[in-house]
Short mmCIF file of C-alpha atoms and ligand atoms in Angstrom, two decimals:
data_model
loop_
_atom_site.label_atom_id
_atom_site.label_comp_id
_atom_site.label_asym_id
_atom_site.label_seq_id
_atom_site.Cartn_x
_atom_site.Cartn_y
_atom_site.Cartn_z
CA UNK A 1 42.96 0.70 -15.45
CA UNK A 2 41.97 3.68 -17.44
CA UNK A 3 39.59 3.67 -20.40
CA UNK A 4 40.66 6.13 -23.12
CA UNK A 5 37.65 8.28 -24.19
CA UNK A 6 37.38 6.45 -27.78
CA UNK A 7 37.24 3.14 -25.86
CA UNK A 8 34.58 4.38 -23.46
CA UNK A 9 32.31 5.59 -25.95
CA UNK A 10 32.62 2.17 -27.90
CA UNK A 11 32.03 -0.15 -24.83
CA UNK A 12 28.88 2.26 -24.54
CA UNK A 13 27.47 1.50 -27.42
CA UNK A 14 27.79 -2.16 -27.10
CA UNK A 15 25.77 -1.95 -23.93
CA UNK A 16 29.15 -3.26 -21.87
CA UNK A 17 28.74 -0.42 -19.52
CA UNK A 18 24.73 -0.74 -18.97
CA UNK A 19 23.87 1.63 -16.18
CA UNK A 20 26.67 4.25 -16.31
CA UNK A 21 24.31 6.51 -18.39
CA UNK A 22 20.99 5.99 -16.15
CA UNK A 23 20.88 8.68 -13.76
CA UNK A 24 21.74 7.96 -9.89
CA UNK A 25 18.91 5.99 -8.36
CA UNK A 26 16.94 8.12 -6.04
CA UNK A 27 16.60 6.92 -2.35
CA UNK A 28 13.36 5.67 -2.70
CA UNK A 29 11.32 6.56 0.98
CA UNK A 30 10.41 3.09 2.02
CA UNK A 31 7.34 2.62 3.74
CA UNK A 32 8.30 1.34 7.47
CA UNK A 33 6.99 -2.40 7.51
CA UNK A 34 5.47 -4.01 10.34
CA UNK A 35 6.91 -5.64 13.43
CA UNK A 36 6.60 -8.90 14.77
CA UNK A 37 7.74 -9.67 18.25
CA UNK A 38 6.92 -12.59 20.43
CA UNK A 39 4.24 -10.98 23.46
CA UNK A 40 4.90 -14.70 25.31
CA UNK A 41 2.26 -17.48 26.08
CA UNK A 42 -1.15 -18.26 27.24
CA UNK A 43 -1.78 -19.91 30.63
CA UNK A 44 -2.67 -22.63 27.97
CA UNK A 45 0.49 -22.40 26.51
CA UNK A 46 -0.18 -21.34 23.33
CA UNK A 47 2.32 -18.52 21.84
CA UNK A 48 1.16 -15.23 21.16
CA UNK A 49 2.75 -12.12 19.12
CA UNK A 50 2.79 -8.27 18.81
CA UNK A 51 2.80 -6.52 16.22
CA UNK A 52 4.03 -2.36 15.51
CA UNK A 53 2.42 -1.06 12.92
CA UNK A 54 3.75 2.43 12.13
CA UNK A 55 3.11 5.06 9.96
CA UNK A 56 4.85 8.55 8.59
CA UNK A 57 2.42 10.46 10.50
CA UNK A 58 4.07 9.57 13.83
CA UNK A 59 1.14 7.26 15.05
CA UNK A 60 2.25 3.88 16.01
CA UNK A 61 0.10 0.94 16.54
CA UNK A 62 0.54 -2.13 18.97
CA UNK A 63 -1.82 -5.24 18.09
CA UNK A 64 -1.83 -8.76 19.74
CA UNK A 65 -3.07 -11.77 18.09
CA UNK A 66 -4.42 -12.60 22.03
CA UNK A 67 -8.26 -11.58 21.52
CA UNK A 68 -7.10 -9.01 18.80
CA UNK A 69 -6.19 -6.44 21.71
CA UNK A 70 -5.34 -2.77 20.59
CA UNK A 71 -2.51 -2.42 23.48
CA UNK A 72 -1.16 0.74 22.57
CA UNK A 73 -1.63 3.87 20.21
CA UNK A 74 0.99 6.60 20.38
CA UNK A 75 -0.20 9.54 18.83
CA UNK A 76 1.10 12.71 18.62
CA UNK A 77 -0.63 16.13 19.54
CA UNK A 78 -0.19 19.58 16.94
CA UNK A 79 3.35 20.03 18.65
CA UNK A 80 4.20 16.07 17.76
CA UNK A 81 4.20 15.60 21.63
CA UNK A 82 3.25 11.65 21.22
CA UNK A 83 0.57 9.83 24.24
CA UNK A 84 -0.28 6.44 24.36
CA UNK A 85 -4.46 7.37 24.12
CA UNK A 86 -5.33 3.87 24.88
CA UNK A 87 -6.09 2.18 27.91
CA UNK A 88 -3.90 -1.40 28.68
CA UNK A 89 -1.28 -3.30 30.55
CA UNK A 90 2.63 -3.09 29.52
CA UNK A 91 2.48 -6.73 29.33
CA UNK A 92 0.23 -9.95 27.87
CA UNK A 93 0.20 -10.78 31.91
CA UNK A 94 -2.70 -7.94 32.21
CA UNK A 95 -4.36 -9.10 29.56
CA UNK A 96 -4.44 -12.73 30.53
CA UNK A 97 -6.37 -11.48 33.75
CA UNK A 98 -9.31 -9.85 34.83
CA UNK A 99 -9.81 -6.54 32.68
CA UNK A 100 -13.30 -4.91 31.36
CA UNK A 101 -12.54 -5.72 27.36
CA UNK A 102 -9.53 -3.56 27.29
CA UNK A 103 -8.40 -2.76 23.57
CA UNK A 104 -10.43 -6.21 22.41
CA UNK A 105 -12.16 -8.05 19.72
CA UNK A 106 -15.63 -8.55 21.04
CA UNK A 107 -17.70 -11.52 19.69
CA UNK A 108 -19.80 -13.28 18.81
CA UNK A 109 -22.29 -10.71 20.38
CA UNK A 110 -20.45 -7.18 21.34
CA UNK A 111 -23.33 -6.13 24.22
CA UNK A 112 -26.37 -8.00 25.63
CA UNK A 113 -28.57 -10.22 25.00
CA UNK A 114 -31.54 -10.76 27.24
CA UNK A 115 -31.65 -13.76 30.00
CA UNK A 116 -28.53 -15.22 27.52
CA UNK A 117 -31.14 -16.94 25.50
CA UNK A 118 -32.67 -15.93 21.77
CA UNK A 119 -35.01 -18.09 19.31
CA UNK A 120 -33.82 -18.63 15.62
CA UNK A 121 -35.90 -20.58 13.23
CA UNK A 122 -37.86 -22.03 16.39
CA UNK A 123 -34.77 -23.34 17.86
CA UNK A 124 -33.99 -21.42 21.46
CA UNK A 125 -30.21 -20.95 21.93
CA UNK A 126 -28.95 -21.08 25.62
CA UNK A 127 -25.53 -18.98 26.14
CA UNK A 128 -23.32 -18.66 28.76
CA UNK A 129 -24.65 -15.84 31.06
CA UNK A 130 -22.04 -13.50 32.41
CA UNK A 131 -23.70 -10.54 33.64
CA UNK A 132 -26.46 -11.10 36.59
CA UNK A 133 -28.46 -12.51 34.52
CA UNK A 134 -27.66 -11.67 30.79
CA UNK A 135 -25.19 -12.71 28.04
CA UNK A 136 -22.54 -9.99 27.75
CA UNK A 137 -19.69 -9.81 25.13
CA UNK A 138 -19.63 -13.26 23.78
CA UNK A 139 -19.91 -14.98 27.15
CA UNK A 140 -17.25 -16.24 29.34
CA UNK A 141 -14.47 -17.22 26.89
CA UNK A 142 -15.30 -14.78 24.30
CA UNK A 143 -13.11 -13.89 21.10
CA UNK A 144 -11.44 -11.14 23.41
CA UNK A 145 -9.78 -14.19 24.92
CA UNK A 146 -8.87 -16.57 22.10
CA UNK A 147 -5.84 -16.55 20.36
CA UNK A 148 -6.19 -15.14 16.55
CA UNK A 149 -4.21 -16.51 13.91
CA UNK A 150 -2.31 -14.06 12.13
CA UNK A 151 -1.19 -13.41 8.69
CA UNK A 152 0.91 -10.09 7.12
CA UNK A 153 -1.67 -8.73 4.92
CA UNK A 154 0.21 -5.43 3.74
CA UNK A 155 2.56 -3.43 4.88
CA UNK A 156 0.99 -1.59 7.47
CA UNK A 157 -2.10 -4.31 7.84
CA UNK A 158 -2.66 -7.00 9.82
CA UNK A 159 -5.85 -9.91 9.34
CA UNK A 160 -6.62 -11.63 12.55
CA UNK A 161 -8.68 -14.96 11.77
CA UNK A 162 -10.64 -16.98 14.33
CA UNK A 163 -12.78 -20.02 13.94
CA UNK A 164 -15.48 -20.16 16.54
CA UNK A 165 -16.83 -23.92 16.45
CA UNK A 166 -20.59 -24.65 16.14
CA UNK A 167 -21.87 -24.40 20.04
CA UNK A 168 -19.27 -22.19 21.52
CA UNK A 169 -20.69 -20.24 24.72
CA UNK A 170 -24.38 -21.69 23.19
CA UNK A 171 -24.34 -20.04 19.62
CA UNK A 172 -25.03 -22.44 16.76
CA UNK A 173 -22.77 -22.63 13.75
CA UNK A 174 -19.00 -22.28 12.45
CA UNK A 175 -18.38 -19.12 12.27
CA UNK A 176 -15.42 -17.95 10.89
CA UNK A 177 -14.37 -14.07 11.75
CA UNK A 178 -11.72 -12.09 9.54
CA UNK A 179 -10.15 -9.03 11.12
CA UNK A 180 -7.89 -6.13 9.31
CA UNK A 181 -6.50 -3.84 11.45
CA UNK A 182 -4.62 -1.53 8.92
CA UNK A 183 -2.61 1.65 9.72
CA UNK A 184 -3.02 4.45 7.18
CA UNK A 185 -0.86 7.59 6.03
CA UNK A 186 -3.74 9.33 6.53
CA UNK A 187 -3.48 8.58 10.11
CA UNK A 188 -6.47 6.35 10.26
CA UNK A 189 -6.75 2.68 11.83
CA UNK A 190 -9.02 1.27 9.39
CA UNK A 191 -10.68 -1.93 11.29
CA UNK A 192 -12.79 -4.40 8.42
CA UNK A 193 -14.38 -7.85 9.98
CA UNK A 194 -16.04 -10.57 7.84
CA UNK A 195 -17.75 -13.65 9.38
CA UNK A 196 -19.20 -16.81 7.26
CA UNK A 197 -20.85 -19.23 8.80
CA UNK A 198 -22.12 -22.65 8.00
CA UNK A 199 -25.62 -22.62 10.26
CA UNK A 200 -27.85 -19.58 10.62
CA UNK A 201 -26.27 -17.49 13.87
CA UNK A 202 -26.56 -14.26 15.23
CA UNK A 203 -23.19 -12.15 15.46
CA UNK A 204 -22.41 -8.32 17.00
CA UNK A 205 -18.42 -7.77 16.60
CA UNK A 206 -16.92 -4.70 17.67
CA UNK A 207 -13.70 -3.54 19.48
CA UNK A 208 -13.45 -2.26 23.29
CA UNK A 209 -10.62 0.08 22.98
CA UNK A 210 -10.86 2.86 26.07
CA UNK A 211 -9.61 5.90 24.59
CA UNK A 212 -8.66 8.89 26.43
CA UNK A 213 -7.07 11.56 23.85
CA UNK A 214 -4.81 13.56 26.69
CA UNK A 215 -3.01 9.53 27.57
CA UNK A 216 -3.43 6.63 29.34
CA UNK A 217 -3.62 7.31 33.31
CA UNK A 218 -3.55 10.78 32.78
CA UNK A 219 -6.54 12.16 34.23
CA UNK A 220 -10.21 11.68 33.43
CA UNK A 221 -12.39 12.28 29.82
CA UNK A 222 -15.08 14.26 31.18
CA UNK A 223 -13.48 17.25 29.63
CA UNK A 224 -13.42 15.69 26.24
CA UNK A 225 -15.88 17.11 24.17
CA UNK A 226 -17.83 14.63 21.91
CA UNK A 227 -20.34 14.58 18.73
CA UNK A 228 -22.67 11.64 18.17
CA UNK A 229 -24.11 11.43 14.64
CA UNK A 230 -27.45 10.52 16.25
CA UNK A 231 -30.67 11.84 16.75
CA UNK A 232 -31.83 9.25 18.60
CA UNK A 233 -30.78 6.04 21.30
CA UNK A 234 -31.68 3.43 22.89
CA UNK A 235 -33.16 3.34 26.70
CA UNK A 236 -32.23 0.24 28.80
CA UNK A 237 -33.89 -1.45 31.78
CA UNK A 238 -32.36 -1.49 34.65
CA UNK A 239 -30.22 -4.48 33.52
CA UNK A 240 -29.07 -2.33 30.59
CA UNK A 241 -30.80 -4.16 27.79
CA UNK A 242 -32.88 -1.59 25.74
CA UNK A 243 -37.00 -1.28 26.14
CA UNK A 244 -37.18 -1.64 22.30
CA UNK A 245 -37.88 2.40 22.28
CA UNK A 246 -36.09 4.27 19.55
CA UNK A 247 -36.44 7.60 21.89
CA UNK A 248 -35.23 11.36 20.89
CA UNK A 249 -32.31 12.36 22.29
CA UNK A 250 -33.67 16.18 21.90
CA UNK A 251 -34.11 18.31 25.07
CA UNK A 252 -32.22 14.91 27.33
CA UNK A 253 -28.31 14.69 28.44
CA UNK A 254 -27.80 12.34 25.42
CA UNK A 255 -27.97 15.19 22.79
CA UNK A 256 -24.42 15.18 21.67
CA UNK A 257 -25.30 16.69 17.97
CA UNK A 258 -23.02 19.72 18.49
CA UNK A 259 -19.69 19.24 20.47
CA UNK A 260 -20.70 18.77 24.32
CA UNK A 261 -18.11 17.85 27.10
CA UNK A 262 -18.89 14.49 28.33
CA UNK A 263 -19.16 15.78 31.73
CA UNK A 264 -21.30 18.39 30.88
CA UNK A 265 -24.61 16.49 32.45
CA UNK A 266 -23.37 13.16 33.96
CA UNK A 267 -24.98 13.36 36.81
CA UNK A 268 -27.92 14.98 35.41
CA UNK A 269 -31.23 14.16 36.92
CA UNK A 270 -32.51 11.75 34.55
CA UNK A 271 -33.55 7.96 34.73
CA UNK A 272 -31.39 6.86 32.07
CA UNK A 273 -28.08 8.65 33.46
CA UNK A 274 -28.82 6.89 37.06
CA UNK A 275 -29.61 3.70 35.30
CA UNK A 276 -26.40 3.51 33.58
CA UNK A 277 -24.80 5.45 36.43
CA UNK A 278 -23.72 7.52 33.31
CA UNK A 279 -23.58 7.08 29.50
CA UNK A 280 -23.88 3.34 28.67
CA UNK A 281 -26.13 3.64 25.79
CA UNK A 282 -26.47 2.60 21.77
CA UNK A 283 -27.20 5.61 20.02
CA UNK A 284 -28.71 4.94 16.57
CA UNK A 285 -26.90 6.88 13.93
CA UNK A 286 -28.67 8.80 11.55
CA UNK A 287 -26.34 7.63 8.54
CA UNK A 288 -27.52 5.14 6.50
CA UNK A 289 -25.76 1.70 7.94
CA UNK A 290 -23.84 0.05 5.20
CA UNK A 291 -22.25 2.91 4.12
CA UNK A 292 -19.19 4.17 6.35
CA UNK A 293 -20.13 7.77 7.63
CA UNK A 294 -19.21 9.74 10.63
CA UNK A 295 -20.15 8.20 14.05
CA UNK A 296 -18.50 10.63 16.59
CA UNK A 297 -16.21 12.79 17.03
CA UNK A 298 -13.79 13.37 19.99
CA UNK A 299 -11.60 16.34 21.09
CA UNK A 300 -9.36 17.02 24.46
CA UNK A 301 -9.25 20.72 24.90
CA UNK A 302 -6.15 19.81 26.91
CA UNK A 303 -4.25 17.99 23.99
CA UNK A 304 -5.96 19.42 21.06
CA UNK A 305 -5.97 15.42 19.69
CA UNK A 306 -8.92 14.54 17.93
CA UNK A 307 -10.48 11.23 17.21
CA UNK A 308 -13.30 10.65 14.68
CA UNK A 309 -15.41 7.36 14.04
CA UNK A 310 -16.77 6.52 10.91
CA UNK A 311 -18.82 3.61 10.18
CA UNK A 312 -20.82 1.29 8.21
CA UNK A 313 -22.98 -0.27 11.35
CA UNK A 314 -25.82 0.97 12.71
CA UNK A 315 -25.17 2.24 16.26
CA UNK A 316 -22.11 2.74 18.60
CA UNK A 317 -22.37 1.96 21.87
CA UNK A 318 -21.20 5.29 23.98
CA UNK A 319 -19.87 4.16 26.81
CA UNK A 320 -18.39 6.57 29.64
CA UNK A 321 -15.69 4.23 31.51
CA UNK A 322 -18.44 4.45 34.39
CA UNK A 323 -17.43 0.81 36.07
CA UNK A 324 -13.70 1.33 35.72
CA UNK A 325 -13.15 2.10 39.82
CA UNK A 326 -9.09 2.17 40.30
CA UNK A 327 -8.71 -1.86 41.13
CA UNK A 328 -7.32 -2.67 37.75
CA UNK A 329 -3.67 -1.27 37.39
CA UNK A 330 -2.46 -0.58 33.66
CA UNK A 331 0.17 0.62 32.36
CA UNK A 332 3.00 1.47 34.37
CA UNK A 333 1.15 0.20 37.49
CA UNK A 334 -1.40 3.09 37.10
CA UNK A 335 -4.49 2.84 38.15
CA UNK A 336 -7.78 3.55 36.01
CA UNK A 337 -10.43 4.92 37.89
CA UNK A 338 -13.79 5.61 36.72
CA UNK A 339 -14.23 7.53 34.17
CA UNK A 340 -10.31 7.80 33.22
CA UNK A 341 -11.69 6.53 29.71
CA UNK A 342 -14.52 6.56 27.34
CA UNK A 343 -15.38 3.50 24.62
CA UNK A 344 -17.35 4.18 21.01
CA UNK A 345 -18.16 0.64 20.40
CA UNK A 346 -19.85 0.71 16.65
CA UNK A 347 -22.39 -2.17 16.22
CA UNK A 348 -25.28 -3.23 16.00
CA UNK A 349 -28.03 -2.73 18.94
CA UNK A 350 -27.78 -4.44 21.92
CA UNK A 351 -30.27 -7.71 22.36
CA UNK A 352 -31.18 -7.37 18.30
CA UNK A 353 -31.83 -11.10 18.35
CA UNK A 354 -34.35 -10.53 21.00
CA UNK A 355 -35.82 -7.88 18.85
CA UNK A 356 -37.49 -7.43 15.57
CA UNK A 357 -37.66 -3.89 15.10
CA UNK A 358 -34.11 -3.71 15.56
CA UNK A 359 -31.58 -4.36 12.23
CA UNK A 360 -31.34 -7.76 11.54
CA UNK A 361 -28.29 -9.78 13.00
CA UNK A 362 -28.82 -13.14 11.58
CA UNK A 363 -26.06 -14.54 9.23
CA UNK A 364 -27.10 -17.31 6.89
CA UNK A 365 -24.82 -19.67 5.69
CA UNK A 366 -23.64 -18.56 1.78
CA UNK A 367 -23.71 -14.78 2.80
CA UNK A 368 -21.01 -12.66 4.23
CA UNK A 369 -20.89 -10.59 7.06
CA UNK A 370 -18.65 -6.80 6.45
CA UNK A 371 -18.24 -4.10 8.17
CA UNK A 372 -15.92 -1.50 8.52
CA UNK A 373 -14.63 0.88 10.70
CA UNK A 374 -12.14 3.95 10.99
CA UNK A 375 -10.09 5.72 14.00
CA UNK A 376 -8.57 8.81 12.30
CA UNK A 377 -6.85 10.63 14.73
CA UNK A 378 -5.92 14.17 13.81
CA UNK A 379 -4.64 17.36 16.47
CA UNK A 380 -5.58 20.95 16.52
C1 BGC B 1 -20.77 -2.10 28.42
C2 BGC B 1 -20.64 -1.77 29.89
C3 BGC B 1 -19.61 -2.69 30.48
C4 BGC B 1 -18.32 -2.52 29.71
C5 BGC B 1 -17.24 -3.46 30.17
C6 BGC B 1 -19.46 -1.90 27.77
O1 BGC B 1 -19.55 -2.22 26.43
O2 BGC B 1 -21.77 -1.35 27.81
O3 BGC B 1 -21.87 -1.91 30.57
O4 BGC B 1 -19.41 -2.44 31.83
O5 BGC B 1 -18.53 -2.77 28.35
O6 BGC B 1 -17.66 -4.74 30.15
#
């Protein structure tokens, strides 16, 4: 049928042809949402998910609601050349065995704690003791192994919930941990955790992710040159919980306050490098903690990626892939020997509950736990 021009114009006017007048819509760039695939099951049968977070930037982010693993992080170098910069397995298999915290959730306490055992309100609390003789990570079942209930909360963000019941691996208290993994455009993973508890507890979350900027398997990061935010760290005893010294990093191999490569003094000769057969130390950062700030910064000469921490805690925990020694194989059967990876754990200071002049890590019931902290990944 055709309209003559007089009958056009009048079914205009009386609204009949709504729409006709607008101008074409535009094609409006939709932001890519997330995906959610099954990852299979625990050994206790329980299923588990993954989930692709990507972003316009080109970085693409795997997550599993098994302990809240980071299994892969594709991002690309200055001539969008993309490398998976994380350390993993290519399937929930690896993860369900033995692995040194790869990509995890750590919790309740990230670190040690003396002898497993602290005193809170005059009541001493026992924990399961996993390393010789000290409590490491949250013990043997820790939240790196417990499956996380998960929940959409944005487009490009993903909360991971987990209730810890009062008395798991010895800590008193419910405590219930929130965790938002969310991808930015700015090419950031932006990681926020929350706890609430219903007892007094002590808590130290954190995430284990092994980073190496030039890929997975390819190569070590003693090249990479780093910058700590921190003037000073803390030594360990030989069992690597800290002497209570706040010491100077000036004039020792833990100065990192202008860009050093991490291999630069290793093997220096100095008690602190043999006792941790490396770096495997908190440094204390000189922002003030509750507000986020720059932790570290990382760069591969080889890549030109770059990685920089910000947070709100108190210390990161620098930690120079010294134990990794080729048994575990990752992705694409390859094995990780030591060294092929380096961990910025942001927390707070290992044993804390053991010790008062460290930052407080007691939770009360009726308060909130937050922190926050960012991965933005940029390439030179
Ligand atoms: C610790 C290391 C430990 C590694 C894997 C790091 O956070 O500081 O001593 O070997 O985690 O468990």
């Amino acid at each position: 049928m055709q309209l003559s021009r007089t009958d056009f114009c009048r079914l205009l006017a009386a609204g009949a042809l709504a729409g006709c007048n607008r101008p074409a819509p535009e094609t409006t760039k939709k932001a890519p949402t997330m995906k959610k695939e099954s990852y299979g099951k625990t050994k206790g049968g329980e299923a588990v998910d993954l989930y692709t977070l990507s972003n316009a930037g080109g970085l693409t982010a795997k997550i599993t609601n098994y302990g809240g693993i980071v299994t892969h992080l594709l991002v690309p170098d200055a001539k969008g050349q993309v490398a998976d910069v994380v350390l993993g397995f290519d399937s929930l298999d690896g993860y369900l065995g033995t692995h040194p915290y790869f990509g995890a959730i750590v919790g309740r306490y990230g670190n040690r704690i003396a002898k497993g055992r602290f005193k809170l309100n005059g009541t001493v609390y026992k924990l399961a003791v996993n390393n010789d003789a000290n409590a490491l990570h949250g013990g043997l079942e820790g939240f790196d192994k417990k499956v996380w209930t998960a929940r959409e909360a944005g487009p490009q963000s993903l909360e991971l919930t987990y209730l810890s019941k009062d008395g798991e691996e010895g800590y008193p208290g419910n405590l219930t941990t929130v965790v938002r993994y969310t991808l930015t455009d700015a090419n950031e993973i932006r990681i926020d955790y929350e706890a609430t508890t219903d007892k007094p507890t002590v808590l130290n979350v954190t995430n284990h992710t092994y980073f190496n900027l030039s890929g997975e398997g390819n190569g070590d990061i003693l090249g990479h040159e780093l910058t700590l935010e921190a003037d000073r760290y803390t030594p360990v005893d030989a069992g690597l919980i800290p002497t209570g010294v706040l010491a100077p990093v000036e004039g020792t191999p833990f100065d990192f306050r202008r860009p050093t490569a991490v291999g630069a003094r290793i093997n220096a000769d100095h008690q602190q490098i043999k006792v941790g057969k490396g770096y495997d130390h908190n440094y204390v950062l000189n922002g003030p903690a509750g507000t986020l700030a720059l932790a570290a910064r990382v760069r591969d000469p080889k890549s030109g990626r770059v990685l920089e921490v910000s947070t709100t805690q108190p210390g990161v925990q620098f930690y120079s892939g010294n134990f990794l020694d080729g048994t575990v194989k990752g992705k694409g059967g390859k094995a990780y020997p030591q060294r092929a990876a380096l961990c910025l754990e942001t927390q707070h200071f290992p044993d804390s509950p053991n010790r008062p002049n460290f930052p407080s890590v007691v939770l009360q019931p009726g308060a909130k736990f937050q922190s926050t902290t960012v991965w933005k990944f940029s390439a030179a």
